Coordinates of C-alpha atoms and ligand atoms in Angstrom, one line a residue:
X169 CA -61.5 -99.1 82.6
X170 CA -61.1 -96.9 85.8
X171 CA -62.9 -97.0 88.4
X172 CA -63.0 -93.8 90.0
X173 CA -61.5 -90.8 88.5
X174 CA -60.2 -87.9 90.6
X175 CA -60.5 -84.1 88.9
X176 CA -57.3 -81.8 89.9
X177 CA -59.2 -78.7 88.4
X178 CA -62.3 -76.4 89.2
X179 CA -64.9 -74.7 87.3
X180 CA -66.4 -75.4 84.2
X181 CA -63.7 -78.0 83.6
X182 CA -64.3 -79.8 86.2
X183 CA -68.0 -80.2 85.2
X184 CA -67.1 -81.2 82.1
X185 CA -64.9 -84.1 82.9
X186 CA -67.7 -85.2 85.6
X187 CA -69.9 -85.3 82.7
X188 CA -67.8 -87.4 80.3
X189 CA -66.9 -90.1 83.4
X190 CA -70.7 -90.0 84.1
X191 CA -71.3 -91.3 80.7
X192 CA -68.5 -94.0 81.0
X193 CA -69.6 -95.2 84.1
X194 CA -66.5 -94.0 86.1
X195 CA -66.9 -92.5 89.5
X196 CA -65.8 -89.4 90.2
X197 CA -63.8 -87.4 92.9
X198 CA -63.7 -83.6 93.1
X199 CA -60.9 -81.4 94.8
X200 CA -61.9 -77.9 96.2
X201 CA -60.1 -75.1 97.7
X202 CA -62.0 -73.1 100.8
X203 CA -63.2 -70.8 98.2
X204 CA -64.7 -73.3 96.2
X205 CA -66.8 -75.1 99.0
X206 CA -70.2 -74.2 97.3
X207 CA -69.1 -75.1 93.7
X208 CA -71.1 -77.4 91.7
X209 CA -68.2 -79.6 90.9
X210 CA -68.2 -80.6 94.6
X211 CA -72.2 -80.8 94.5
X212 CA -71.8 -83.2 91.2
X213 CA -68.5 -85.4 91.9
X214 CA -69.4 -88.8 93.9
X215 CA -66.9 -87.7 96.5
X216 CA -65.3 -84.6 97.4
X217 CA -61.7 -83.7 99.5
X218 CA -60.9 -80.6 100.7
X219 CA -57.0 -79.6 99.5
X220 CA -56.5 -76.3 101.2
X221 CA -56.8 -72.8 101.4
X222 CA -58.3 -70.6 98.5
X223 CA -54.8 -69.3 96.8
X224 CA -54.2 -72.2 94.0
X225 CA -50.4 -72.6 95.1
X226 CA -51.6 -74.0 98.8
X227 CA -54.5 -76.2 96.9
X228 CA -55.1 -76.8 93.4
X229 CA -51.4 -76.8 92.8
X230 CA -49.9 -78.9 95.8
X231 CA -49.2 -82.2 94.2
X232 CA -48.7 -84.2 97.6
X233 CA -52.4 -83.2 98.5
X234 CA -53.8 -84.1 94.8
X235 CA -52.2 -87.4 95.6
X236 CA -53.2 -88.1 98.9
X237 CA -56.8 -87.1 98.2
X238 CA -56.8 -89.8 95.3
X239 CA -55.3 -92.5 97.7
X240 CA -57.9 -91.7 100.3
X241 CA -60.8 -91.9 97.6
X242 CA -59.8 -94.5 96.2
X243 CA -59.3 -92.9 92.7
X244 CA -57.2 -95.1 90.0
X245 CA -56.7 -92.0 87.6
X246 CA -56.7 -88.4 87.6
X247 CA -57.8 -85.9 85.0
X248 CA -55.9 -82.6 85.4
X249 CA -58.0 -80.4 82.8
X250 CA -56.5 -77.4 81.6
X251 CA -54.2 -74.9 83.8
X252 CA -52.9 -75.8 87.1
X253 CA -50.8 -79.2 86.9
X254 CA -52.4 -80.2 83.4
X255 CA -48.7 -79.3 81.5
X256 CA -46.7 -80.0 84.6
X257 CA -44.3 -83.0 84.0
X258 CA -43.5 -83.5 87.7
X259 CA -47.2 -84.1 88.5
X260 CA -47.6 -86.7 85.6
X261 CA -44.3 -88.3 86.7
X262 CA -45.6 -88.5 90.8
X263 CA -48.9 -90.0 89.6
X264 CA -47.3 -92.8 87.8
X265 CA -45.0 -93.7 90.7
X266 CA -48.3 -93.5 93.0
X267 CA -50.0 -96.0 90.6
X268 CA -52.5 -93.5 89.5
X269 CA -53.1 -92.8 85.6
X270 CA -52.3 -89.6 84.7
X271 CA -54.8 -88.9 82.0
X272 CA -52.8 -87.6 79.3
X273 CA -49.5 -87.9 78.0
X274 CA -46.3 -88.9 79.3
X275 CA -44.0 -87.0 81.6
X276 CA -41.5 -87.0 79.1
X277 CA -43.3 -85.8 76.4
X278 CA -44.5 -82.8 78.5
X279 CA -41.3 -82.0 79.5
X280 CA -39.9 -82.1 75.7
X281 CA -42.8 -80.3 74.6
X282 CA -42.5 -77.3 77.3
X283 CA -39.2 -76.6 76.4
X284 CA -40.2 -74.6 73.3
X285 CA -36.4 -74.8 71.8
X286 CA -36.1 -78.3 71.9
X287 CA -40.0 -78.9 70.7
X288 CA -39.0 -76.6 67.8
X289 CA -35.7 -78.7 66.9
X290 CA -38.3 -81.8 67.3
X291 CA -40.6 -81.1 64.6
X292 CA -37.7 -79.6 62.2
X293 CA -36.2 -82.5 62.2
X294 CA -39.2 -84.2 61.0
X295 CA -39.7 -81.8 58.3
X296 CA -42.3 -79.9 60.3
X297 CA -41.9 -75.7 59.2
X298 CA -40.5 -74.0 61.7
X299 CA -40.5 -70.2 61.6
X300 CA -36.8 -69.3 60.3
X301 CA -34.5 -68.7 63.4
X302 CA -31.6 -69.7 65.7
X303 CA -31.6 -73.5 65.7
X304 CA -31.6 -73.6 70.0
X305 CA -30.6 -71.5 72.8
X306 CA -28.3 -68.7 72.4
X307 CA -25.6 -68.0 74.3
X308 CA -25.0 -64.4 74.5
X309 CA -26.3 -60.8 73.2
X310 CA -23.6 -61.1 70.4
X311 CA -24.4 -64.6 69.2
X312 CA -28.1 -63.5 68.9
X313 CA -27.4 -60.4 67.1
X314 CA -25.3 -62.1 64.4
X315 CA -28.4 -64.7 64.1
X316 CA -30.9 -61.4 63.8
X317 CA -28.8 -60.4 61.1
X318 CA -28.8 -63.3 58.8
X319 CA -32.7 -63.9 59.2
X320 CA -33.3 -60.2 59.1
X321 CA -35.3 -57.6 61.2
X322 CA -37.8 -57.7 62.8
X323 CA -37.1 -60.6 64.8
X324 CA -38.9 -61.8 68.2
X325 CA -36.7 -63.0 71.0
X326 CA -38.8 -65.9 73.0
X327 CA -38.2 -68.1 76.3
X328 CA -37.2 -71.7 75.6
X329 CA -39.2 -72.2 79.0
X330 CA -42.2 -69.9 78.1
X331 CA -45.2 -70.0 76.3
X332 CA -48.0 -67.9 75.9
X333 CA -46.3 -64.7 75.3
X334 CA -44.4 -64.7 78.5
X335 CA -40.5 -63.5 77.8
X336 CA -41.3 -62.5 74.5
X337 CA -39.9 -59.2 72.9
X338 CA -39.5 -58.2 69.1
X339 CA -36.5 -55.9 68.1
X340 CA -37.4 -53.8 64.9
X341 CA -33.8 -53.3 64.0
X342 CA -30.0 -53.8 65.6
X343 CA -30.3 -50.5 67.8
X344 CA -33.2 -52.1 69.4
X345 CA -31.7 -55.7 70.0
X346 CA -29.5 -55.7 73.1
X347 CA -32.2 -53.9 74.9
X348 CA -35.1 -56.6 73.6
X349 CA -32.5 -59.3 74.3
X350 CA -32.0 -58.4 77.9
X351 CA -35.6 -57.7 78.6
X352 CA -36.6 -61.1 77.2
X353 CA -33.5 -62.7 79.4
X354 CA -34.4 -61.1 82.8
X355 CA -38.3 -61.7 82.3
X356 CA -37.5 -65.7 81.3
X357 CA -35.3 -65.7 84.4
X358 CA -37.7 -64.3 86.9
X359 CA -41.0 -66.0 84.9
X360 CA -39.4 -69.6 84.6
X361 CA -36.3 -69.4 86.4
X362 CA -34.6 -70.0 83.4
X363 CA -33.2 -67.4 81.5
X364 CA -32.4 -69.3 77.8
X365 CA -33.7 -67.8 74.8
X366 CA -33.8 -68.2 70.7
X367 CA -34.2 -65.6 68.1
X368 CA -37.0 -66.3 65.2
X369 CA -38.1 -64.1 62.4
X370 CA -41.2 -61.8 63.4
X371 CA -44.2 -62.1 61.5
X372 CA -46.4 -59.1 61.7
X373 CA -49.8 -60.1 61.0
X374 CA -50.0 -64.1 61.5
X375 CA -53.1 -66.0 62.0
X376 CA -53.0 -68.2 65.1
X377 CA -53.9 -71.6 63.7
X378 CA -54.0 -75.1 65.9
X379 CA -54.5 -78.5 65.2
X380 CA -56.5 -80.7 67.4
X381 CA -54.5 -84.4 68.0
X382 CA -55.7 -87.2 69.3
X383 CA -53.2 -90.0 69.7
X384 CA -53.7 -93.8 71.5
X385 CA -51.2 -96.2 72.6
X386 CA -51.7 -98.5 69.9
X387 CA -49.9 -96.1 67.9
X388 CA -52.9 -94.3 65.9
X389 CA -52.6 -90.5 65.8
X390 CA -55.1 -88.6 63.8
X391 CA -55.9 -84.7 63.6
X392 CA -59.6 -83.2 63.8
X393 CA -58.9 -80.5 61.9
X394 CA -57.9 -76.9 63.1
X395 CA -59.3 -73.9 65.2
X396 CA -58.7 -70.2 64.6
X397 CA -57.5 -68.6 67.7
X398 CA -56.5 -65.4 66.2
X399 CA -58.6 -63.1 68.3
X400 CA -56.7 -62.5 71.5
X401 CA -55.4 -59.6 73.9
X402 CA -52.4 -59.9 75.4
X403 CA -52.0 -63.6 74.6
X404 CA -55.6 -64.4 76.0
X405 CA -57.7 -65.9 73.7
X406 CA -61.3 -64.1 73.4
X407 CA -62.8 -65.7 70.7
X408 CA -62.2 -69.3 68.7
X409 CA -63.7 -70.8 65.7
X410 CA -63.3 -73.7 63.3
X411 CA -63.0 -74.2 60.3
X412 CA -60.5 -71.3 59.9
X413 CA -62.0 -68.6 58.0
X414 CA -59.8 -68.7 54.5
X415 CA -58.9 -72.5 55.3
X416 CA -58.9 -74.7 52.2
X417 CA -59.2 -78.3 52.1
X418 CA -55.6 -78.5 50.5
X419 CA -54.1 -76.2 53.0
X420 CA -55.7 -78.1 55.9
X421 CA -54.3 -81.4 54.5
X422 CA -50.9 -79.8 54.3
X423 CA -50.9 -78.7 57.6
X424 CA -52.9 -81.7 59.3
X425 CA -50.2 -84.1 58.0
X426 CA -47.4 -82.0 59.2
X427 CA -49.3 -81.6 62.6
X428 CA -49.9 -85.5 62.9
X429 CA -46.0 -86.1 62.1
X430 CA -45.1 -83.7 64.8
X431 CA -46.9 -85.7 67.0
X432 CA -45.8 -89.0 65.6
X433 CA -42.7 -88.0 66.3
X434 CA -42.8 -88.6 70.0
X435 CA -45.2 -90.8 69.6
X436 CA -47.8 -88.7 71.3
X437 CA -50.8 -90.2 73.3
X438 CA -53.7 -88.4 74.5
X439 CA -55.3 -84.9 73.7
X440 CA -52.8 -82.3 72.2
X441 CA -52.8 -79.1 70.5
X442 CA -50.0 -78.3 67.4
X443 CA -50.4 -74.6 67.2
X444 CA -48.9 -72.8 64.0
X445 CA -49.1 -69.5 62.7
X446 CA -50.2 -69.0 59.3
X447 CA -48.4 -65.8 57.5
X448 CA -50.0 -63.6 54.8
X449 CA -48.4 -65.2 52.1
X450 CA -49.8 -68.6 52.8
X451 CA -46.6 -70.1 54.5
X452 CA -47.2 -71.6 57.8
X453 CA -44.9 -72.6 60.9
X454 CA -45.1 -74.8 63.9
X455 CA -45.3 -72.5 66.8
X456 CA -45.8 -74.9 70.0
X457 CA -47.2 -78.0 71.1
X458 CA -49.8 -77.8 74.3
X459 CA -49.8 -81.1 75.9
X460 CA -53.2 -80.9 77.5
X461 CA -57.5 -80.7 76.7
X462 CA -57.7 -76.6 75.6
X463 CA -60.3 -74.4 77.0
X464 CA -61.6 -74.2 73.4
X465 CA -62.0 -78.2 72.9
X466 CA -65.3 -77.9 72.6
X467 CA -65.3 -75.9 69.2
X468 CA -63.8 -79.2 67.8
X469 CA -66.3 -81.1 69.2
X470 CA -69.2 -79.6 68.2
X471 CA -67.8 -79.3 64.4
X472 CA -66.7 -83.2 64.7
X473 CA -69.3 -84.9 66.8
X474 CA -66.5 -86.4 68.9
X475 CA -66.2 -86.3 72.7
X476 CA -62.5 -85.3 73.1
X477 CA -62.7 -86.0 76.9
X478 CA -64.1 -89.6 76.6
X479 CA -61.3 -90.0 74.3
X480 CA -58.9 -88.9 76.4
X481 CA -60.1 -91.1 79.4
X482 CA -60.3 -94.2 77.0
X483 CA -57.0 -93.8 75.5
X484 CA -55.4 -93.2 78.9
X485 CA -56.8 -96.7 79.9
X486 CA -55.5 -98.3 77.1
X487 CA -58.5 -98.3 74.7
X488 CA -57.8 -97.5 70.9
X489 CA -59.3 -94.1 69.7
X490 CA -63.1 -94.5 68.7
X491 CA -62.4 -92.1 65.4
X492 CA -59.4 -93.5 63.1
X493 CA -59.4 -90.4 60.8
X494 CA -60.9 -86.8 60.6
X495 CA -64.4 -86.8 60.5
X496 CA -67.0 -84.4 58.3
X497 CA -66.9 -81.2 59.4
X498 CA -70.4 -80.1 60.2
X499 CA -70.4 -76.5 59.2
X500 CA -69.1 -73.9 61.1
X501 CA -68.3 -73.5 64.9
X502 CA -67.5 -70.2 67.2
X503 CA -67.2 -69.8 70.8
X504 CA -66.8 -66.8 72.7
X505 CA -65.2 -66.6 76.5
X506 CA -67.7 -64.9 78.9
X507 CA -65.1 -63.5 81.9
X508 CA -66.2 -61.4 84.8
X509 CA -63.9 -58.6 83.3
X510 CA -64.5 -55.2 82.4
X511 CA -63.1 -54.7 78.4
X512 CA -63.8 -50.5 79.0
X513 CA -61.3 -51.0 82.2
X514 CA -58.2 -52.9 80.4
X515 CA -60.2 -56.2 81.1
X516 CA -60.3 -55.4 84.8
X517 CA -61.6 -59.1 86.9
X518 CA -64.6 -58.3 88.3
X519 CA -65.4 -61.0 91.0
X520 CA -68.4 -60.8 92.9
X521 CA -72.1 -62.1 93.4
X522 CA -74.0 -63.1 90.7
X523 CA -77.6 -61.9 90.8
X524 CA -79.3 -63.1 88.0
X525 CA -78.0 -65.8 85.6
X526 CA -79.7 -66.8 82.3
X527 CA -78.0 -68.6 79.8
X528 CA -78.8 -68.6 76.2
X529 CA -80.0 -72.0 74.6
X530 CA -81.7 -73.1 71.0
X531 CA -80.1 -75.0 68.1
X532 CA -76.5 -75.2 67.9
X533 CA -75.9 -73.7 71.3
X534 CA -73.6 -74.9 73.9
X535 CA -73.1 -73.1 77.4
X536 CA -70.1 -74.9 79.2
X537 CA -70.5 -73.2 82.6
X538 CA -70.4 -73.6 86.3
X539 CA -71.9 -70.2 87.3
X540 CA -75.6 -70.2 89.1
X541 CA -77.7 -67.5 90.3
X542 CA -76.5 -66.7 93.8
X543 CA -72.9 -68.3 93.0
X544 CA -70.2 -65.8 93.9
X545 CA -66.9 -65.6 91.7
X546 CA -63.7 -65.8 93.9
X547 CA -61.2 -63.3 93.2
X548 CA -58.4 -66.1 93.2
X549 CA -58.4 -67.7 90.1
X550 CA -59.0 -67.1 86.1
X551 CA -62.3 -65.3 85.4
X552 CA -63.8 -67.6 82.9
X553 CA -67.6 -67.6 83.3
X554 CA -68.7 -69.7 80.5
X555 CA -68.0 -70.8 77.3
X556 CA -70.6 -70.3 74.7
X557 CA -70.3 -72.3 71.6
X558 CA -72.4 -71.8 68.4
X559 CA -72.8 -74.0 65.4
X560 CA -74.2 -73.2 62.3
X561 CA -74.3 -74.6 58.9
X562 CA -72.3 -71.4 57.6
X563 CA -70.3 -69.2 59.2
X564 CA -72.8 -66.4 58.6
X565 CA -75.5 -68.7 60.4
X566 CA -73.1 -69.3 63.3
X567 CA -72.3 -65.7 63.9
X568 CA -76.1 -64.8 63.8
X569 CA -76.8 -67.7 66.4
X570 CA -74.0 -66.3 68.5
X571 CA -75.5 -62.5 68.3
X572 CA -78.6 -64.0 69.2
X573 CA -77.4 -66.2 72.0
X574 CA -75.4 -62.9 73.4
X575 CA -78.5 -60.8 73.2
X576 CA -80.4 -63.5 75.4
X577 CA -77.5 -64.3 78.0
X578 CA -78.2 -62.6 81.5
X579 CA -75.6 -62.1 84.2
X580 CA -76.2 -59.5 86.7
X581 CA -74.0 -59.0 89.3
X582 CA -70.5 -58.7 88.0
X583 CA -69.1 -57.3 84.8
X584 CA -68.8 -59.3 81.7
X585 CA -67.5 -59.4 78.3
X586 CA -70.6 -60.4 77.2
X587 CA -71.6 -56.9 75.6
X588 CA -68.2 -56.7 74.1
X589 CA -68.4 -60.1 72.4
X590 CA -71.9 -58.7 70.9
X591 CA -69.8 -56.2 69.4
X592 CA -67.3 -57.8 67.5
X593 CA -69.9 -60.3 66.0
X594 CA -71.5 -56.9 64.5
X595 CA -68.0 -56.1 63.5
X596 CA -67.5 -55.8 59.5
X597 CA -64.3 -57.2 59.4
X598 CA -64.8 -59.9 61.7
X599 CA -67.8 -61.2 59.9
X600 CA -65.6 -61.1 56.9
X601 CA -63.5 -63.5 58.2
X602 CA -60.4 -60.6 58.5
X603 CA -59.2 -61.7 61.5
X604 CA -55.2 -61.8 62.6
X605 CA -53.3 -61.5 65.7
X606 CA -53.5 -57.7 65.7
X607 CA -57.5 -57.6 65.1
X608 CA -58.2 -56.3 68.6
X609 CA -55.3 -53.5 68.0
X610 CA -56.7 -52.5 65.2
X611 CA -60.4 -52.4 66.1
X612 CA -59.8 -50.9 69.7
X613 CA -63.2 -49.3 69.6
X614 CA -64.8 -52.3 70.2
X615 CA -63.3 -51.9 73.6
X616 CA -65.5 -49.0 74.5
X617 CA -69.7 -49.1 75.0
X618 CA -70.6 -47.2 72.4
Ligands
LIG269 C1 -44.6 -65.2 67.0 C2 -45.4 -63.8 66.7 C3 -45.0 -63.5 65.5 N1 -43.7 -64.2 64.9 N2 -43.5 -65.6 66.6 C4 -47.4 -65.1 71.2 C5 -47.7 -66.7 71.8 C6 -46.5 -67.5 71.7 N3 -47.0 -68.6 72.0 C7 -46.1 -67.1 70.9 N4 -46.7 -65.7 69.9 C8 -46.1 -65.3 68.9 N5 -45.1 -65.5 68.2 C9 -42.9 -65.0 65.5 N6 -41.9 -65.3 64.8 C10 -46.4 -63.5 67.1 C11 -47.1 -63.9 68.0 C12 -48.0 -63.7 68.9 C13 -49.3 -63.9 68.8 C14 -49.4 -65.3 68.2 C15 -50.4 -66.1 68.5 C16 -51.8 -65.1 68.7 C17 -51.7 -63.9 69.3 C18 -50.5 -63.4 69.3 C19 -50.3 -62.0 70.1 C20 -49.4 -61.4 69.5 C21 -48.4 -61.9 69.4

């Protein structure tokens, strides 16, 4: 097992990884920027290294500084968390070249799944359903329009190097197509330095369903059920839950088998997620694979009792997965993301000093956070303050516990999404499980205080 793990991250996920290391009796190294000197991850790690100024480009994203910090502190492994360098193949490669274990998949697995068009082809080759569309990137607008006419409108044009909604444009009809194509291409070029795009049939109201995958170096690959992340806004997830409302054991079996087959196609090692779109007619398709631990991993942990971060560390050290098939699912779990943002002002970030902090508790309630009374939320990073996760024996009980937990959750000093999330829990369509990726567009009244 590792002696010392460097956590190349900040915020709640850095604390989450430190906890897992402590349980495994592994020493920890925190890294921090000038803006994070007072952060809890620095306090709770055994060792800490300042890696630069506040902007992430000059600190959390600087590969040579992270490697140097690991070498100075004597870390034999690096956990990347999520975001920052978690899906950066070059970082994984540099770790390997420096004799430091990257706690995650191989650089080539990251690279392959990072190319969304290549990932699509890989999945199609092993019989995982993919959204009808072009076999790979398209050369020019005429070729693309030809495919679009074959597939049938509406279509969506996606950046091969994209993911998370960047470089994506919908074309409703042939007249609309050239404009959408050029927009997607130029957005892809400026965001990713790669203008490759491909075309898919556009699904109007899909559910976003993702399967949690874990693989080890002994050839074991399992899934731990799905999460429904349909409640999003501009590709930012706001609420995640499991099981997905409306999921049946039969559908889970089929989707889960496909997800595992897809991960097996690349001999996947570590924690990963197969994202799928579930259409209104019950058909489902592979969308993307994320090669990291995700923000919402705690949902699956609460539902299954499996500690995914400990599993990640164990399999990176060459051990076998401690679970060999999908565990029993314990009722229902819902997670909300508490952000320092104002929903009434277009979710504008609201950094500043936390004057009062009182997290909720009680049966079935988990709070993952790095904030405390007196903590100052810096303006440089994403605005996640806390993840509130509630479990119940039924979905209704989980919602009830969430409502109470949100009522008892006090954060003063910055605007937060807490009141908005409380309104979502009271929403009849949400309560009925009628969620899809257009939920918030339809229920836009939720954004304003009544
Ligand atoms: C789609 C789609 C409809 N049809 N692809 C959004 C993020 C990126 N990973 C892919 N996304 C979508 N791809 C086809 N062919 C709708 C979305 C989409 C979406 C997906 C999941 C969750 C929220 C979403 C919000 C808007 C669009």
